[in-house]
C-alpha cells in the first residue's frame, strides 16, 4: 500500500518519517530527488542540479514531480513499482491531485502541529529568512483538495510519540477506502 505524508512546513514530517522507519524497519521509504544541495534539511534525499532533474523528468524517470518554493521534487518511478508492503513518501498538499492520479489507491496522511509550534520549528531550523517563514506560515492553513479525506497526525509532542502516532495512522489508513478521484475543483 502506498501512502503520502503531507502537511505544512514545520510540522515535522521528516522527523516523524525517520523515527517511524526506526520503529518499523520494514517500512519502505521513497527517497525523493530534489534540486537543492544535500545536507540542507533533515530528510534523506538525492540532490541533483536543475538540469539533471529536467533530464530525468524528460526521460520519464519520475512517477510524480512538482515544484514548491523554487525547488523541484521527484518521486522515482523505480521506487514505487512492485509495491510489497507499505511504502511512504513525503509529498505535497499542492501536488495531491496529480499524486492521486499517479498512484491509484493512494492513502493520505496529514501531519500538522499548532501554529505556534510551526513558527518555532521553522525559526529554529534556520534555513529560511523571516519573510519566507511568514509565507510558509500563511500556507500552513491551506486545506487539501476537495474529496481528500486524510488520516491526521497531530505532531505536538515528542518525536517518539509523533512517530507512534504516524505508525498508528498508517495502520488506520490501510482500513480506509482508497481515494480514487478528486471532486470538482481539485485539479
PDB file of C-alpha atoms in Angstrom:
ATOM      1  CA  UNK A   1       0.000   0.000   0.000  1.00  0.00           C
ATOM      2  CA  UNK A   2       1.299   3.467  -0.820  1.00  0.00           C
ATOM      3  CA  UNK A   3       0.976   6.457   1.495  1.00  0.00           C
ATOM      4  CA  UNK A   4       1.887  10.086   1.064  1.00  0.00           C
ATOM      5  CA  UNK A   5       2.761  12.156   4.107  1.00  0.00           C
ATOM      6  CA  UNK A   6       1.758  15.793   3.637  1.00  0.00           C
ATOM      7  CA  UNK A   7       1.464  18.850   5.832  1.00  0.00           C
ATOM      8  CA  UNK A   8       2.687  22.364   6.424  1.00  0.00           C
ATOM      9  CA  UNK A   9       6.337  23.336   6.702  1.00  0.00           C
ATOM     10  CA  UNK A  10       7.498  22.850  10.266  1.00  0.00           C
ATOM     11  CA  UNK A  11       5.009  20.087  11.052  1.00  0.00           C
ATOM     12  CA  UNK A  12       7.876  17.640  11.500  1.00  0.00           C
ATOM     13  CA  UNK A  13       7.193  15.284   8.601  1.00  0.00           C
ATOM     14  CA  UNK A  14      10.870  14.391   8.038  1.00  0.00           C
ATOM     15  CA  UNK A  15      11.458  13.792  11.748  1.00  0.00           C
ATOM     16  CA  UNK A  16       8.400  11.572  12.112  1.00  0.00           C
ATOM     17  CA  UNK A  17       9.215   9.601   8.968  1.00  0.00           C
ATOM     18  CA  UNK A  18      12.772   8.963  10.195  1.00  0.00           C
ATOM     19  CA  UNK A  19      11.533   7.862  13.618  1.00  0.00           C
ATOM     20  CA  UNK A  20       8.783   5.682  12.121  1.00  0.00           C
ATOM     21  CA  UNK A  21      11.377   3.948   9.931  1.00  0.00           C
ATOM     22  CA  UNK A  22      13.473   3.283  13.030  1.00  0.00           C
ATOM     23  CA  UNK A  23      10.498   1.836  14.912  1.00  0.00           C
ATOM     24  CA  UNK A  24       9.234  -0.212  11.933  1.00  0.00           C
ATOM     25  CA  UNK A  25      12.301  -1.320   9.944  1.00  0.00           C
ATOM     26  CA  UNK A  26      10.208  -2.988   7.210  1.00  0.00           C
ATOM     27  CA  UNK A  27       8.590   0.299   6.236  1.00  0.00           C
ATOM     28  CA  UNK A  28       9.720   1.260   2.730  1.00  0.00           C
ATOM     29  CA  UNK A  29      10.612   4.910   2.217  1.00  0.00           C
ATOM     30  CA  UNK A  30      10.805   6.627  -1.166  1.00  0.00           C
ATOM     31  CA  UNK A  31      13.967   8.707  -1.370  1.00  0.00           C
ATOM     32  CA  UNK A  32      12.942  11.831  -3.272  1.00  0.00           C
ATOM     33  CA  UNK A  33      15.035  13.535  -5.932  1.00  0.00           C
ATOM     34  CA  UNK A  34      15.295  17.253  -5.113  1.00  0.00           C
ATOM     35  CA  UNK A  35      17.014  20.248  -6.710  1.00  0.00           C
ATOM     36  CA  UNK A  36      18.614  21.550  -3.547  1.00  0.00           C
ATOM     37  CA  UNK A  37      22.026  20.908  -2.017  1.00  0.00           C
ATOM     38  CA  UNK A  38      22.496  17.810   0.122  1.00  0.00           C
ATOM     39  CA  UNK A  39      22.553  18.418   3.859  1.00  0.00           C
ATOM     40  CA  UNK A  40      20.092  21.320   3.734  1.00  0.00           C
ATOM     41  CA  UNK A  41      17.330  19.500   5.595  1.00  0.00           C
ATOM     42  CA  UNK A  42      16.750  16.574   7.910  1.00  0.00           C
ATOM     43  CA  UNK A  43      15.470  14.488   5.024  1.00  0.00           C
ATOM     44  CA  UNK A  44      17.301  11.685   3.258  1.00  0.00           C
ATOM     45  CA  UNK A  45      17.092  12.753  -0.403  1.00  0.00           C
ATOM     46  CA  UNK A  46      19.047  12.651  -3.656  1.00  0.00           C
ATOM     47  CA  UNK A  47      20.373  16.095  -4.533  1.00  0.00           C
ATOM     48  CA  UNK A  48      20.536  16.927  -8.248  1.00  0.00           C
ATOM     49  CA  UNK A  49      21.031  20.019 -10.365  1.00  0.00           C
ATOM     50  CA  UNK A  50      18.014  21.554 -12.101  1.00  0.00           C
ATOM     51  CA  UNK A  51      19.458  20.368 -15.423  1.00  0.00           C
ATOM     52  CA  UNK A  52      19.771  16.769 -14.191  1.00  0.00           C
ATOM     53  CA  UNK A  53      16.240  16.908 -12.799  1.00  0.00           C
ATOM     54  CA  UNK A  54      14.906  18.132 -16.161  1.00  0.00           C
ATOM     55  CA  UNK A  55      16.796  15.397 -18.000  1.00  0.00           C
ATOM     56  CA  UNK A  56      15.426  12.690 -15.713  1.00  0.00           C
ATOM     57  CA  UNK A  57      11.903  14.101 -15.918  1.00  0.00           C
ATOM     58  CA  UNK A  58      12.064  14.118 -19.736  1.00  0.00           C
ATOM     59  CA  UNK A  59      13.271  10.508 -19.634  1.00  0.00           C
ATOM     60  CA  UNK A  60      10.158   9.535 -17.654  1.00  0.00           C
ATOM     61  CA  UNK A  61      12.060   8.568 -14.510  1.00  0.00           C
ATOM     62  CA  UNK A  62       9.544  10.185 -12.143  1.00  0.00           C
ATOM     63  CA  UNK A  63       6.143   8.748 -11.288  1.00  0.00           C
ATOM     64  CA  UNK A  64       5.303  12.170  -9.833  1.00  0.00           C
ATOM     65  CA  UNK A  65       7.017  15.537  -9.728  1.00  0.00           C
ATOM     66  CA  UNK A  66       6.191  19.040  -8.517  1.00  0.00           C
ATOM     67  CA  UNK A  67       7.727  22.401  -7.778  1.00  0.00           C
ATOM     68  CA  UNK A  68       7.462  24.253  -4.463  1.00  0.00           C
ATOM     69  CA  UNK A  69       9.342  27.288  -3.127  1.00  0.00           C
ATOM     70  CA  UNK A  70      11.599  27.324  -6.197  1.00  0.00           C
ATOM     71  CA  UNK A  71      12.671  23.686  -5.735  1.00  0.00           C
ATOM     72  CA  UNK A  72      11.798  20.649  -7.887  1.00  0.00           C
ATOM     73  CA  UNK A  73      10.788  17.359  -6.257  1.00  0.00           C
ATOM     74  CA  UNK A  74      10.505  13.959  -7.921  1.00  0.00           C
ATOM     75  CA  UNK A  75       9.280  10.545  -6.842  1.00  0.00           C
ATOM     76  CA  UNK A  76      11.398   7.991  -8.743  1.00  0.00           C
ATOM     77  CA  UNK A  77       9.248   5.545 -10.655  1.00  0.00           C
ATOM     78  CA  UNK A  78      11.634   2.677  -9.827  1.00  0.00           C
ATOM     79  CA  UNK A  79      10.988   3.118  -6.090  1.00  0.00           C
ATOM     80  CA  UNK A  80       7.201   2.819  -6.338  1.00  0.00           C
ATOM     81  CA  UNK A  81       6.961  -0.151  -8.666  1.00  0.00           C
ATOM     82  CA  UNK A  82       6.286  -3.642  -7.376  1.00  0.00           C
ATOM     83  CA  UNK A  83       4.697  -2.421  -4.160  1.00  0.00           C
ATOM     84  CA  UNK A  84       5.298  -5.016  -1.487  1.00  0.00           C
ATOM     85  CA  UNK A  85       4.257  -3.899   1.972  1.00  0.00           C
ATOM     86  CA  UNK A  86       3.803  -0.305   2.997  1.00  0.00           C
ATOM     87  CA  UNK A  87       5.570   2.409   1.011  1.00  0.00           C
ATOM     88  CA  UNK A  88       5.629   6.033   2.148  1.00  0.00           C
ATOM     89  CA  UNK A  89       6.769   9.243   0.548  1.00  0.00           C
ATOM     90  CA  UNK A  90       6.950  12.811   1.729  1.00  0.00           C
ATOM     91  CA  UNK A  91       4.537  14.577  -0.595  1.00  0.00           C
ATOM     92  CA  UNK A  92       2.949  17.957  -1.164  1.00  0.00           C
ATOM     93  CA  UNK A  93      -0.569  19.141  -0.496  1.00  0.00           C
ATOM     94  CA  UNK A  94      -0.493  21.143  -3.740  1.00  0.00           C
ATOM     95  CA  UNK A  95       0.552  18.061  -5.721  1.00  0.00           C
ATOM     96  CA  UNK A  96      -2.157  15.786  -4.289  1.00  0.00           C
ATOM     97  CA  UNK A  97      -4.460  15.908  -7.340  1.00  0.00           C
ATOM     98  CA  UNK A  98      -1.619  14.651  -9.541  1.00  0.00           C
ATOM     99  CA  UNK A  99      -0.466  12.165  -6.882  1.00  0.00           C
ATOM    100  CA  UNK A 100      -3.926  10.630  -6.716  1.00  0.00           C
ATOM    101  CA  UNK A 101      -3.867  10.156 -10.488  1.00  0.00           C
ATOM    102  CA  UNK A 102      -0.339   8.740 -10.453  1.00  0.00           C
ATOM    103  CA  UNK A 103      -0.991   6.321  -7.592  1.00  0.00           C
ATOM    104  CA  UNK A 104      -4.442   4.713  -7.669  1.00  0.00           C
ATOM    105  CA  UNK A 105      -5.357   3.696  -4.125  1.00  0.00           C
ATOM    106  CA  UNK A 106      -3.063   6.305  -2.549  1.00  0.00           C
ATOM    107  CA  UNK A 107      -3.661   6.905   1.159  1.00  0.00           C
ATOM    108  CA  UNK A 108      -3.063  10.424   2.527  1.00  0.00           C
ATOM    109  CA  UNK A 109      -1.699  11.192   5.981  1.00  0.00           C
ATOM    110  CA  UNK A 110      -1.724  14.820   7.079  1.00  0.00           C
ATOM    111  CA  UNK A 111       0.908  15.726   9.683  1.00  0.00           C
ATOM    112  CA  UNK A 112       0.297  19.031  11.399  1.00  0.00           C
ATOM    113  CA  UNK A 113       1.062  20.970  14.571  1.00  0.00           C
ATOM    114  CA  UNK A 114      -0.311  24.032  16.375  1.00  0.00           C
ATOM    115  CA  UNK A 115       0.634  27.344  14.665  1.00  0.00           C
ATOM    116  CA  UNK A 116       2.983  28.418  17.452  1.00  0.00           C
ATOM    117  CA  UNK A 117       4.926  25.150  17.128  1.00  0.00           C
ATOM    118  CA  UNK A 118       5.136  25.517  13.351  1.00  0.00           C
ATOM    119  CA  UNK A 119       6.563  29.026  13.752  1.00  0.00           C
ATOM    120  CA  UNK A 120       9.073  27.963  16.406  1.00  0.00           C
ATOM    121  CA  UNK A 121      10.251  24.950  14.378  1.00  0.00           C
ATOM    122  CA  UNK A 122      10.691  26.994  11.196  1.00  0.00           C
ATOM    123  CA  UNK A 123      12.679  29.638  13.065  1.00  0.00           C
ATOM    124  CA  UNK A 124      14.808  27.022  14.865  1.00  0.00           C
ATOM    125  CA  UNK A 125      15.885  25.250  11.695  1.00  0.00           C
ATOM    126  CA  UNK A 126      17.429  28.492  10.428  1.00  0.00           C
ATOM    127  CA  UNK A 127      17.054  27.661   6.728  1.00  0.00           C
ATOM    128  CA  UNK A 128      14.717  30.440   5.626  1.00  0.00           C
ATOM    129  CA  UNK A 129      14.720  34.179   6.156  1.00  0.00           C
ATOM    130  CA  UNK A 130      11.832  35.694   8.141  1.00  0.00           C
ATOM    131  CA  UNK A 131       9.787  36.679   5.032  1.00  0.00           C
ATOM    132  CA  UNK A 132       9.901  33.106   3.727  1.00  0.00           C
ATOM    133  CA  UNK A 133       8.921  31.748   7.153  1.00  0.00           C
ATOM    134  CA  UNK A 134       5.944  34.125   7.136  1.00  0.00           C
ATOM    135  CA  UNK A 135       4.960  32.863   3.666  1.00  0.00           C
ATOM    136  CA  UNK A 136       5.189  29.243   4.830  1.00  0.00           C
ATOM    137  CA  UNK A 137       3.055  30.002   7.881  1.00  0.00           C
ATOM    138  CA  UNK A 138       0.392  31.585   5.658  1.00  0.00           C
ATOM    139  CA  UNK A 139       0.319  28.401   3.561  1.00  0.00           C
ATOM    140  CA  UNK A 140       0.042  26.240   6.692  1.00  0.00           C
ATOM    141  CA  UNK A 141      -3.701  26.788   6.778  1.00  0.00           C
ATOM    142  CA  UNK A 142      -4.282  25.690   3.182  1.00  0.00           C
ATOM    143  CA  UNK A 143      -6.534  22.708   3.076  1.00  0.00           C
ATOM    144  CA  UNK A 144      -6.491  19.636   0.924  1.00  0.00           C
ATOM    145  CA  UNK A 145      -8.249  19.285  -2.413  1.00  0.00           C
ATOM    146  CA  UNK A 146     -11.982  18.548  -2.262  1.00  0.00           C
ATOM    147  CA  UNK A 147     -12.709  14.881  -1.714  1.00  0.00           C
ATOM    148  CA  UNK A 148      -9.412  14.071   0.021  1.00  0.00           C
ATOM    149  CA  UNK A 149     -10.028  12.713   3.497  1.00  0.00           C
ATOM    150  CA  UNK A 150      -6.688  12.179   5.220  1.00  0.00           C
ATOM    151  CA  UNK A 151      -5.794  10.460   8.431  1.00  0.00           C
ATOM    152  CA  UNK A 152      -4.485  13.329  10.570  1.00  0.00           C
ATOM    153  CA  UNK A 153      -1.487  13.135  12.882  1.00  0.00           C
ATOM    154  CA  UNK A 154      -1.091  15.965  15.402  1.00  0.00           C
ATOM    155  CA  UNK A 155       2.644  16.317  15.992  1.00  0.00           C
ATOM    156  CA  UNK A 156       2.606  18.329  19.198  1.00  0.00           C
ATOM    157  CA  UNK A 157       4.615  16.029  21.452  1.00  0.00           C
ATOM    158  CA  UNK A 158       7.987  14.255  21.353  1.00  0.00           C
ATOM    159  CA  UNK A 159       9.391  12.807  18.103  1.00  0.00           C
ATOM    160  CA  UNK A 160       8.922   9.300  19.522  1.00  0.00           C
ATOM    161  CA  UNK A 161       5.259   9.935  20.337  1.00  0.00           C
ATOM    162  CA  UNK A 162       4.731  11.610  16.957  1.00  0.00           C
ATOM    163  CA  UNK A 163       6.244   8.596  15.176  1.00  0.00           C
ATOM    164  CA  UNK A 164       3.964   6.254  17.113  1.00  0.00           C
ATOM    165  CA  UNK A 165       1.004   8.380  16.028  1.00  0.00           C
ATOM    166  CA  UNK A 166       2.240   8.225  12.420  1.00  0.00           C
ATOM    167  CA  UNK A 167       2.526   4.423  12.565  1.00  0.00           C
ATOM    168  CA  UNK A 168      -0.989   4.222  14.018  1.00  0.00           C
ATOM    169  CA  UNK A 169      -2.179   6.450  11.151  1.00  0.00           C
ATOM    170  CA  UNK A 170      -0.588   4.060   8.642  1.00  0.00           C
ATOM    171  CA  UNK A 171      -2.467   1.176  10.268  1.00  0.00           C
ATOM    172  CA  UNK A 172      -5.699   3.200  10.240  1.00  0.00           C
ATOM    173  CA  UNK A 173      -5.105   4.291   6.630  1.00  0.00           C
ATOM    174  CA  UNK A 174      -4.904   0.690   5.459  1.00  0.00           C
ATOM    175  CA  UNK A 175      -8.519   0.189   6.501  1.00  0.00           C
ATOM    176  CA  UNK A 176      -9.820   3.257   4.646  1.00  0.00           C
ATOM    177  CA  UNK A 177     -11.346   3.208   1.215  1.00  0.00           C
ATOM    178  CA  UNK A 178      -8.691   4.491  -1.212  1.00  0.00           C
ATOM    179  CA  UNK A 179      -9.053   7.858  -2.908  1.00  0.00           C
ATOM    180  CA  UNK A 180      -9.999   7.177  -6.474  1.00  0.00           C
ATOM    181  CA  UNK A 181     -10.754  10.639  -7.833  1.00  0.00           C
ATOM    182  CA  UNK A 182     -10.726  14.298  -7.000  1.00  0.00           C
ATOM    183  CA  UNK A 183     -14.086  16.048  -6.847  1.00  0.00           C
ATOM    184  CA  UNK A 184     -14.863  19.238  -8.766  1.00  0.00           C
ATOM    185  CA  UNK A 185     -12.262  21.968  -8.379  1.00  0.00           C
ATOM    186  CA  UNK A 186      -9.455  19.681  -7.283  1.00  0.00           C
ATOM    187  CA  UNK A 187      -7.364  19.954 -10.425  1.00  0.00           C
TER     188      UNK A 187
END
